[in-house]
Coordinates of C-alpha atoms and ligand atoms in Angstrom, one line a residue:
Chain A
M1 CA 26.6 -9.2 14.0
Q2 CA 26.3 -12.3 16.0
P3 CA 27.2 -12.3 19.7
I4 CA 30.2 -14.4 20.1
K5 CA 29.5 -17.7 21.8
S6 CA 31.7 -18.6 24.6
D7 CA 33.2 -21.8 25.9
T8 CA 32.4 -24.1 28.8
R9 CA 32.5 -21.3 31.3
R10 CA 29.2 -20.0 29.9
A11 CA 27.5 -23.3 30.6
V12 CA 28.5 -23.2 34.3
T13 CA 27.4 -19.6 34.9
E14 CA 24.3 -19.4 32.7
T15 CA 21.8 -19.8 35.4
D16 CA 23.8 -18.2 38.1
S17 CA 23.5 -14.4 38.0
A18 CA 24.8 -12.3 40.9
V19 CA 22.8 -9.3 39.6
S20 CA 19.7 -9.3 37.4
V21 CA 18.4 -6.1 35.9
R22 CA 14.8 -6.5 34.8
N23 CA 13.0 -4.1 32.5
V24 CA 14.5 -1.0 34.2
S25 CA 13.5 2.4 33.0
K26 CA 14.7 5.7 34.4
V27 CA 13.3 9.1 33.6
Y28 CA 14.9 12.4 34.9
G29 CA 12.3 15.1 34.3
D30 CA 11.9 15.0 30.6
V31 CA 15.1 13.0 29.9
Q32 CA 14.6 9.3 29.5
A33 CA 18.0 7.9 30.6
L34 CA 17.2 4.2 30.5
K35 CA 14.4 2.4 28.7
D36 CA 13.3 -1.1 29.5
L37 CA 16.8 -2.3 30.1
S38 CA 17.4 -5.9 31.0
L39 CA 20.8 -7.5 31.7
E40 CA 22.2 -10.4 33.6
F41 CA 25.5 -10.2 35.5
P42 CA 27.1 -13.7 35.9
R43 CA 28.5 -14.4 39.3
G44 CA 32.3 -14.2 39.7
E45 CA 32.7 -12.5 36.3
L46 CA 33.5 -9.0 35.2
T47 CA 30.9 -7.4 33.0
S48 CA 31.7 -4.1 31.3
L49 CA 29.1 -1.5 30.4
L50 CA 30.3 0.3 27.3
G51 CA 28.6 3.1 25.6
P52 CA 28.9 6.7 24.5
S53 CA 28.9 9.5 27.1
G54 CA 25.5 10.3 28.6
C55 CA 23.9 7.0 27.6
G56 CA 23.1 6.2 31.2
K57 CA 26.0 4.0 32.5
T58 CA 26.4 5.8 35.8
T59 CA 22.6 5.9 36.1
L60 CA 22.4 2.1 35.7
L61 CA 25.2 1.6 38.2
K62 CA 23.6 3.8 40.8
I63 CA 20.3 2.0 40.4
I64 CA 22.0 -1.3 41.0
A65 CA 23.8 0.2 44.0
G66 CA 20.4 1.3 45.4
L67 CA 21.4 5.0 45.3
L68 CA 18.8 5.8 42.7
E69 CA 15.2 4.5 42.4
P70 CA 14.3 3.1 38.9
T71 CA 11.2 4.7 37.5
S72 CA 10.0 1.2 36.6
G73 CA 11.5 -2.3 36.6
Q74 CA 13.5 -4.0 39.3
I75 CA 17.0 -5.2 40.3
E76 CA 17.8 -8.4 42.0
V77 CA 21.0 -9.1 43.8
N78 CA 21.4 -12.8 44.7
G79 CA 17.7 -13.3 44.1
A80 CA 16.6 -10.5 46.5
K81 CA 15.0 -7.3 45.3
V82 CA 17.1 -4.2 45.7
T83 CA 15.4 -1.5 47.8
G84 CA 18.4 0.5 48.8
P85 CA 22.2 0.3 49.4
G86 CA 23.3 -2.9 51.1
P87 CA 26.4 -4.6 52.3
D88 CA 26.4 -7.0 49.4
R89 CA 27.4 -4.2 47.0
S90 CA 30.2 -1.6 47.1
F91 CA 30.8 1.3 44.8
V92 CA 33.9 2.9 43.3
F93 CA 33.0 6.5 42.4
Q94 CA 33.9 8.2 39.1
D95 CA 35.1 11.2 41.2
F96 CA 36.7 9.1 44.0
A97 CA 34.4 10.5 46.8
L98 CA 37.2 10.5 49.4
L99 CA 36.9 12.3 52.7
P100 CA 39.4 15.2 52.3
W101 CA 39.9 15.5 56.1
A102 CA 40.7 11.9 56.6
S103 CA 44.0 10.0 56.1
V104 CA 44.3 7.3 53.5
I105 CA 43.9 4.6 56.1
R106 CA 40.8 6.1 57.6
N107 CA 39.3 6.6 54.1
V108 CA 39.9 3.0 53.2
A109 CA 38.5 1.8 56.5
F110 CA 35.5 4.2 56.3
G111 CA 33.1 1.6 54.9
L112 CA 34.0 -0.7 57.8
E113 CA 33.8 2.2 60.3
L114 CA 30.3 2.9 59.2
R115 CA 29.5 -0.8 59.8
G116 CA 30.8 -0.6 63.3
V117 CA 33.9 -2.7 63.0
A118 CA 36.4 -2.0 65.8
K119 CA 39.2 0.4 65.0
S120 CA 42.2 -2.0 65.3
E121 CA 40.4 -4.7 63.2
R122 CA 39.3 -2.3 60.5
E123 CA 42.7 -0.7 60.2
A124 CA 44.3 -4.2 59.8
I125 CA 41.9 -4.9 57.0
A126 CA 42.5 -1.5 55.4
E127 CA 46.3 -2.0 55.5
K128 CA 46.0 -5.2 53.6
Y129 CA 44.0 -3.6 50.8
I130 CA 46.2 -0.5 50.8
R131 CA 49.1 -2.9 50.1
E132 CA 47.0 -4.7 47.5
V133 CA 46.4 -1.6 45.5
G134 CA 50.0 -0.6 45.8
L135 CA 49.8 2.3 48.2
A136 CA 51.8 0.9 51.1
G137 CA 53.6 3.7 52.9
F138 CA 50.9 6.2 52.1
E139 CA 48.6 5.3 55.0
K140 CA 49.1 8.5 56.9
K141 CA 48.8 10.8 53.9
F142 CA 45.8 12.9 53.1
P143 CA 43.9 12.8 49.7
H144 CA 45.2 16.3 48.7
Q145 CA 48.7 14.9 49.0
L146 CA 48.1 12.2 46.4
S147 CA 47.9 12.2 42.7
G148 CA 44.6 11.5 40.9
G149 CA 45.5 7.9 40.2
M150 CA 46.5 7.3 43.8
R151 CA 43.2 8.7 45.0
Q152 CA 41.4 6.4 42.6
R153 CA 43.2 3.5 44.2
V154 CA 42.2 4.6 47.6
G155 CA 38.5 4.5 46.4
L156 CA 39.2 1.0 45.0
A157 CA 40.7 -0.2 48.3
R158 CA 37.8 1.2 50.3
A159 CA 35.3 -0.7 48.1
L160 CA 37.4 -3.9 48.4
S161 CA 37.8 -3.7 52.1
V162 CA 34.1 -4.1 52.9
N163 CA 34.2 -7.5 51.2
A164 CA 31.0 -7.0 49.2
Q165 CA 30.1 -9.7 46.7
V166 CA 29.4 -7.2 43.9
L167 CA 31.7 -4.4 43.0
L168 CA 30.4 -1.5 41.0
L169 CA 33.2 0.5 39.4
D170 CA 32.4 3.7 37.6
E171 CA 35.2 4.5 35.3
P172 CA 37.8 3.6 38.0
F173 CA 40.8 4.3 35.7
S174 CA 39.8 7.5 34.2
A175 CA 42.3 9.7 36.2
V176 CA 45.5 7.8 35.4
D177 CA 47.9 7.9 32.6
E178 CA 48.1 5.3 29.9
Q179 CA 50.9 3.3 31.4
T180 CA 49.4 3.2 34.9
R181 CA 46.1 2.3 33.3
R182 CA 47.5 -0.8 31.7
K183 CA 49.0 -1.8 35.0
F184 CA 45.6 -1.3 36.7
Q185 CA 43.9 -3.4 34.0
E186 CA 46.3 -6.2 34.7
D187 CA 45.8 -5.8 38.4
L188 CA 42.0 -5.9 37.8
L189 CA 42.3 -9.2 35.9
E190 CA 44.3 -10.5 38.9
L191 CA 41.7 -9.2 41.3
V192 CA 38.8 -10.9 39.4
K193 CA 40.7 -14.2 39.6
T194 CA 41.7 -13.9 43.3
E195 CA 38.7 -12.1 44.9
K196 CA 36.0 -14.3 43.2
K197 CA 33.6 -11.4 43.2
T198 CA 31.2 -10.0 40.6
F199 CA 32.6 -6.9 39.0
I200 CA 30.4 -4.4 37.1
F201 CA 32.7 -2.0 35.3
V202 CA 31.9 1.1 33.4
T203 CA 34.3 2.4 30.8
H204 CA 34.6 4.6 27.8
S205 CA 37.5 2.6 26.3
I206 CA 36.7 -0.2 23.9
E207 CA 40.1 -1.7 24.2
E208 CA 39.9 -1.6 28.0
A209 CA 36.5 -3.3 28.0
V210 CA 37.6 -6.1 25.7
Y211 CA 40.8 -6.5 27.6
V212 CA 39.3 -7.0 31.1
S213 CA 35.8 -8.3 30.5
D214 CA 34.2 -11.7 30.6
Q215 CA 31.1 -10.1 29.2
I216 CA 30.7 -6.7 27.5
A217 CA 27.3 -5.0 27.3
I218 CA 27.1 -2.3 24.7
L219 CA 24.6 0.4 25.5
L220 CA 23.2 2.7 22.9
P221 CA 22.3 6.3 23.6
R222 CA 19.1 7.6 25.1
P223 CA 16.8 6.1 25.8
S224 CA 19.4 3.6 26.3
R225 CA 19.1 -0.2 26.2
V226 CA 21.5 -3.1 25.7
S227 CA 22.1 -3.3 22.0
E228 CA 24.5 -6.2 22.2
I229 CA 26.2 -8.6 24.6
I230 CA 29.7 -9.9 23.7
R231 CA 31.5 -12.7 25.5
P232 CA 35.1 -13.0 24.5
S233 CA 36.2 -16.6 24.8
S234 CA 39.5 -17.6 23.5
F235 CA 42.0 -15.2 25.0
R236 CA 40.7 -14.9 28.6
D237 CA 43.0 -17.6 29.9
K238 CA 46.1 -16.4 28.1
S239 CA 48.8 -14.5 29.9
V240 CA 48.1 -10.8 30.1
D241 CA 50.9 -10.0 27.7
N242 CA 49.5 -11.9 24.8
I243 CA 45.9 -10.7 25.0
R244 CA 46.4 -7.6 23.0
R245 CA 47.9 -9.6 20.1
D246 CA 45.2 -12.2 20.1
P247 CA 43.2 -12.2 16.8
E248 CA 39.9 -12.5 18.6
Y249 CA 40.7 -9.5 20.8
L250 CA 41.5 -7.4 17.7
D251 CA 38.4 -8.7 16.0
I252 CA 36.1 -7.8 18.9
V253 CA 37.6 -4.3 19.2
D254 CA 36.9 -3.7 15.6
R255 CA 33.3 -5.0 15.7
I256 CA 32.5 -2.8 18.7
W257 CA 34.0 0.2 17.1
A258 CA 31.9 -0.5 14.0
S259 CA 28.7 -0.5 15.9
L260 CA 29.5 2.5 18.1
R261 CA 31.0 4.8 15.4
S262 CA 27.7 5.9 14.0
Y263 CA 27.0 7.6 17.4
V264 CA 30.2 9.5 17.2
E265 CA 29.9 10.7 13.7
Chain B
M1 CA 55.3 45.5 57.3
Y2 CA 58.7 46.2 55.9
V3 CA 60.8 49.3 56.6
Y4 CA 64.1 49.7 54.6
G5 CA 64.0 46.0 53.9
H6 CA 63.6 45.0 57.6
K7 CA 60.6 43.0 58.6
L8 CA 58.9 44.5 61.5
P9 CA 57.0 42.3 64.0
A10 CA 53.2 42.1 63.4
L11 CA 51.2 44.9 64.9
S12 CA 54.2 47.2 65.1
S13 CA 52.2 49.8 63.2
L14 CA 50.1 50.0 66.4
I15 CA 53.2 51.6 68.2
L16 CA 53.0 54.5 65.7
W17 CA 49.4 55.1 66.5
A18 CA 50.0 54.8 70.2
L19 CA 52.7 57.5 69.8
L20 CA 50.3 59.7 67.9
W21 CA 47.7 59.3 70.7
E22 CA 50.4 60.2 73.3
V23 CA 51.3 63.4 71.4
V24 CA 47.7 64.5 70.9
G25 CA 47.0 63.7 74.6
R26 CA 50.1 65.7 75.8
L27 CA 49.0 68.7 73.7
G28 CA 46.0 68.8 75.9
L29 CA 43.7 69.7 73.0
T30 CA 40.7 68.1 74.7
F31 CA 39.9 66.5 78.1
F32 CA 38.4 63.7 76.0
I33 CA 41.8 62.4 75.0
P34 CA 44.2 61.9 77.9
P35 CA 47.8 60.8 77.0
F36 CA 48.1 57.1 76.1
S37 CA 50.7 56.6 78.9
E38 CA 48.1 57.9 81.4
V39 CA 45.6 55.5 80.1
L40 CA 48.0 52.6 80.5
V41 CA 48.9 53.6 84.1
T42 CA 45.2 53.8 84.8
L43 CA 44.6 50.4 83.2
V44 CA 47.2 48.7 85.3
G45 CA 45.7 50.3 88.4
L46 CA 42.2 49.4 87.4
I47 CA 42.5 45.8 86.5
P48 CA 42.8 44.4 90.1
T49 CA 39.9 46.5 91.4
P50 CA 36.7 44.6 92.4
A51 CA 34.6 46.8 90.2
F52 CA 36.6 45.9 87.1
L53 CA 37.0 42.3 87.8
N54 CA 33.3 42.0 88.6
A55 CA 32.4 43.7 85.3
L56 CA 34.8 41.4 83.4
F57 CA 33.3 38.4 85.1
V58 CA 29.7 39.4 84.4
T59 CA 30.5 40.3 80.8
A60 CA 32.5 37.1 80.2
Y61 CA 29.7 35.0 81.6
A62 CA 27.0 36.7 79.4
F63 CA 29.3 36.6 76.4
L64 CA 30.2 32.9 76.7
A65 CA 26.6 31.9 77.4
G66 CA 25.3 34.0 74.4
V67 CA 28.0 32.5 72.1
F68 CA 27.3 29.0 73.4
F69 CA 23.6 29.3 72.6
A70 CA 24.3 30.9 69.2
I71 CA 26.6 28.0 68.3
A72 CA 24.7 25.2 69.8
I73 CA 21.5 26.3 68.1
G74 CA 22.9 28.0 65.0
I75 CA 25.1 25.1 63.6
P76 CA 22.4 22.4 63.7
V77 CA 19.7 24.7 62.4
G78 CA 22.0 25.8 59.6
I79 CA 22.9 22.2 58.7
L80 CA 19.3 21.2 58.7
M81 CA 18.3 24.1 56.6
G82 CA 21.0 23.2 54.1
K83 CA 19.6 19.6 53.9
N84 CA 15.9 20.2 54.0
R85 CA 14.2 22.3 51.3
I86 CA 11.0 22.9 53.3
L87 CA 12.8 24.1 56.4
D88 CA 15.0 26.2 54.3
E89 CA 12.2 28.0 52.6
L90 CA 10.4 28.5 56.0
L91 CA 13.4 30.0 57.8
L92 CA 15.7 31.6 55.3
P93 CA 13.7 34.8 54.9
W94 CA 13.8 35.3 58.7
V95 CA 17.5 34.6 58.9
N96 CA 18.2 37.1 56.2
I97 CA 16.0 39.7 57.8
F98 CA 17.6 39.3 61.2
L99 CA 21.1 39.2 59.8
S100 CA 20.7 42.7 58.4
A101 CA 18.2 44.1 61.0
P102 CA 19.4 46.8 63.4
L103 CA 19.2 44.5 66.4
T104 CA 20.1 47.3 68.8
A105 CA 16.5 48.6 68.3
L106 CA 15.2 45.2 69.6
V107 CA 17.1 45.4 72.9
P108 CA 14.5 47.7 74.7
V109 CA 11.8 45.1 73.7
L110 CA 14.0 42.3 75.1
M111 CA 14.4 44.3 78.3
V112 CA 10.7 44.5 78.7
L113 CA 10.3 40.8 78.0
F114 CA 13.3 39.4 79.9
G115 CA 14.1 42.0 82.6
F116 CA 16.9 44.3 83.1
G117 CA 19.6 41.7 83.8
T118 CA 22.1 39.3 82.5
R119 CA 19.4 37.2 80.9
T120 CA 18.6 40.0 78.4
V121 CA 22.3 40.5 77.7
I122 CA 22.8 36.8 77.0
I123 CA 19.8 36.9 74.6
T124 CA 21.1 40.0 72.9
T125 CA 24.5 38.4 72.5
A126 CA 23.1 35.3 71.0
L127 CA 20.9 37.3 68.6
F128 CA 23.8 39.2 67.3
A129 CA 25.9 36.1 66.7
I130 CA 23.4 33.4 65.6
W131 CA 22.3 34.5 62.1
I132 CA 25.7 34.5 60.4
I133 CA 26.5 31.2 62.1
I134 CA 23.3 29.7 60.6
L135 CA 23.9 31.1 57.2
N136 CA 27.4 29.8 57.0
A137 CA 26.6 26.4 58.3
R138 CA 23.9 26.2 55.7
A139 CA 26.2 27.4 52.9
G140 CA 28.8 24.8 54.1
V141 CA 26.3 22.0 53.8
R142 CA 25.0 23.1 50.5
Q143 CA 28.4 23.0 48.8
I144 CA 29.1 19.4 49.9
N145 CA 30.1 17.2 47.1
R146 CA 27.0 15.0 46.3
S147 CA 29.1 12.0 45.8
L148 CA 30.4 12.2 49.4
V149 CA 26.8 11.9 50.5
E150 CA 26.2 9.0 48.1
M151 CA 29.4 7.3 49.2
A152 CA 28.3 7.4 52.9
R153 CA 24.9 6.1 51.9
S154 CA 26.3 3.3 49.8
F155 CA 28.3 2.1 52.7
G156 CA 25.2 2.1 54.9
A157 CA 25.7 5.2 57.0
S158 CA 22.8 5.9 59.4
P159 CA 21.5 9.5 59.2
M160 CA 23.3 10.2 62.5
D161 CA 26.6 8.9 61.1
A162 CA 26.2 10.9 57.9
F163 CA 25.6 14.0 60.1
V164 CA 28.5 13.5 62.4
K165 CA 31.1 11.9 60.1
V166 CA 30.3 13.6 56.8
Y167 CA 28.1 16.7 56.8
F168 CA 29.7 18.4 59.9
W169 CA 33.3 17.9 58.7
A170 CA 32.6 18.8 55.1
A171 CA 31.0 22.1 56.3
L172 CA 33.5 22.8 59.0
P173 CA 35.6 25.4 57.1
E174 CA 32.4 27.5 56.5
I175 CA 31.1 26.8 60.0
L176 CA 34.3 28.1 61.6
G177 CA 34.2 31.1 59.3
G178 CA 30.6 31.8 60.5
V179 CA 31.6 31.2 64.1
R180 CA 34.4 33.7 63.9
I181 CA 32.2 36.5 62.4
G182 CA 29.5 35.5 64.9
V183 CA 31.8 35.8 67.8
I184 CA 32.9 39.3 66.7
R185 CA 29.3 40.3 66.4
A186 CA 28.7 38.8 69.9
V187 CA 31.3 41.1 71.3
K188 CA 29.2 44.0 70.0
G189 CA 26.0 42.4 71.2
V190 CA 27.2 41.9 74.8
I191 CA 28.5 45.5 75.1
I192 CA 25.5 47.1 73.4
G193 CA 23.2 45.0 75.6
Q194 CA 25.1 46.1 78.7
L195 CA 25.2 49.8 77.6
L196 CA 21.5 49.9 77.0
I197 CA 20.7 48.2 80.2
S198 CA 23.5 50.2 81.8
I199 CA 23.4 48.6 85.2
V200 CA 25.4 45.5 84.6
G201 CA 29.0 44.8 83.7
F202 CA 31.0 47.1 81.5
G203 CA 27.8 49.0 80.7
A204 CA 27.6 50.1 84.3
L205 CA 31.3 51.0 84.3
F206 CA 31.0 53.1 81.1
E207 CA 28.0 54.8 82.5
L208 CA 29.9 55.7 85.7
Y209 CA 33.1 56.9 83.9
S210 CA 31.4 59.0 81.3
S211 CA 29.0 60.6 83.7
K212 CA 31.9 61.6 85.9
F213 CA 34.2 62.5 83.0
L214 CA 36.8 59.9 84.0
M215 CA 38.3 59.7 80.5
A216 CA 41.5 57.8 81.4
E217 CA 39.4 55.0 83.0
F218 CA 36.9 55.1 80.1
W219 CA 39.7 54.6 77.6
A220 CA 41.5 52.0 79.7
V221 CA 38.4 49.8 79.8
L222 CA 37.8 50.3 76.1
T223 CA 41.4 49.3 75.3
V224 CA 41.0 46.1 77.3
L225 CA 37.8 45.3 75.4
F226 CA 39.3 46.0 72.0
G227 CA 42.3 43.9 72.9
L228 CA 40.2 40.9 74.1
A229 CA 38.0 41.1 71.0
F230 CA 41.0 41.2 68.7
A231 CA 42.7 38.3 70.5
L232 CA 39.5 36.2 70.3
S233 CA 39.1 36.9 66.6
E234 CA 42.8 36.0 65.9
F235 CA 42.4 32.7 67.8
L236 CA 39.4 31.7 65.7
A237 CA 41.2 32.7 62.5
Y238 CA 44.0 30.4 63.7
L239 CA 41.5 27.5 64.1
E240 CA 40.1 28.3 60.6
R241 CA 43.6 28.0 59.1
K242 CA 43.9 24.5 60.7
V243 CA 41.2 23.1 58.5
S244 CA 42.2 25.1 55.4
Y245 CA 44.3 22.2 54.2
Y246 CA 41.2 20.4 53.1
A247 CA 38.9 23.4 52.5
A248 CA 40.5 24.1 49.1
A249 CA 40.7 20.4 48.2
R250 CA 37.0 19.5 48.6
Ligands
ATP1 N1 20.4 14.0 38.3 C1 20.0 14.1 37.0 N2 19.1 15.0 36.6 C2 18.7 15.0 35.3 N3 19.3 14.4 34.3 C3 20.3 13.5 34.6 C4 20.7 13.4 36.0 N4 21.7 12.5 36.0 C5 21.9 12.1 34.7 N5 21.0 12.7 33.9 C6 20.9 12.5 32.4 O1 20.8 11.1 32.2 C7 21.6 10.8 31.1 C8 22.6 9.7 31.5 O2 23.5 10.1 32.5 P1 24.6 9.2 33.1 O3 25.4 10.1 34.0 O4 24.1 8.0 33.6 O5 25.5 9.0 31.8 P2 26.9 8.2 31.6 O6 26.6 7.1 30.6 O7 27.4 7.8 32.9 O8 27.8 9.3 31.0 P3 29.4 9.5 31.1 O9 30.0 8.4 30.3 O10 29.6 10.8 30.5 O11 29.7 9.4 32.6 C9 22.4 12.0 30.6 O12 21.8 12.5 29.4 C10 22.2 13.0 31.7 O13 21.9 14.3 31.1
MG2 MG1 29.1 8.3 34.1

């Protein structure tokens, strides 16, 4: 299967990577989670990491975040080598990672609080992003008073509020029902357009990956490496309602399923 | 408690026991148990006396100082043990030994080391309280969701920030549980210390009353102590309930 060539956008972004992963391997004890993985993440685009469970998606994301050390290889963000977490990246956790003793607004502002932003200023910023993720009115609630999907949005708002150039999202829509998930996917497309940030997005869902991504990296199981990079081209600029009917969309979904199915069977 | 469908106020079962005490006392079975009413009258008369107030003051001072040290040392040590493997392996056996050791047997040694005064009582109190506080703070830190720690790190938390803004709060329900049990043990510690030294605080009073067979006074002081210990424990249980809203949701 040939990776699908993309349109002019490709030419613009070809040399401009926000994040470069170079020959990264990661070994946990006797488990080799990643082997010699290299991947470029174009600036201002959304790249999905798609692959079967346990293939090392979270591991790769945490290495990019600087939370884990690679066993070998290196990561560059904006040309600088990653040695630890930094203000240029923010993370949306698979299990939300909210402070259960803090209100929604304090949770959303927590990244700014840790960076020493004054209380009134950080709460103003937090309020803006709470509105943006559709949680206006819930500022004073606590995480245990929210549904799973609402908690996930709190984690998203927190990651957005620190204004990092690279957003790392680990299955950010896993805890929501199908309808809400579709709504979030549309919102995410909108965010990519308006925020002009680089999104790295982990998902299990083929349809979701094709729907939201400028670039899809398919990882194969352990020791995992990139088996294929797909860049959908023709439907990205269509309105959100028409994407799921686009022939290229359906075609890519089928191709990805064909290459992944052998790992499920 | 419910009687014929009517809810009785909390602790009303105590009234029943007080009545039983009164009856046994009135029967005059033994000089050891005077009627409860007599104990109460003695109590009211006793409280304003300088001997009692002095004992109360000395005891409260030793108790508060002992609890202060137990908390101020115990919580950070427990948190550090929960975070640091090496420290944990070094200290955990000792903490477990002292937690179950009969500390009363140590008090004579402490008296030799630290003299026959308040200092020894404070140290005894702290020794009774500190081990469970350490163990609980350690357990609290160890159950912290790993991704909370990673979250704090990913947003650039300094070690101090992580300690004050994440570890402490995440472990707070366990820490308060430990402090409550520690404080109850500290009550035992302060009284046992005073009894063994027997020249300070309530220890001196008990010594005086029992040597002169002043049973009403003896029971009166004991009742006050039981009441204070109970009130203290209830207050801490109340604090614990205040954080329970997130204890279950962590
Ligand atoms: N801390 C760890 N210690 C040992 N092995 C680990 C650790 N974390 C992950 N692994 C192993 O590394 C492999 C990749 O894990 P990872 O969490 O990155 O997978 P994933 O692709 O995110 O899976 P999922 O889609 O289920 O979230 C798994 O086989 C897992 O067993
Ligand atoms: Mg994962």
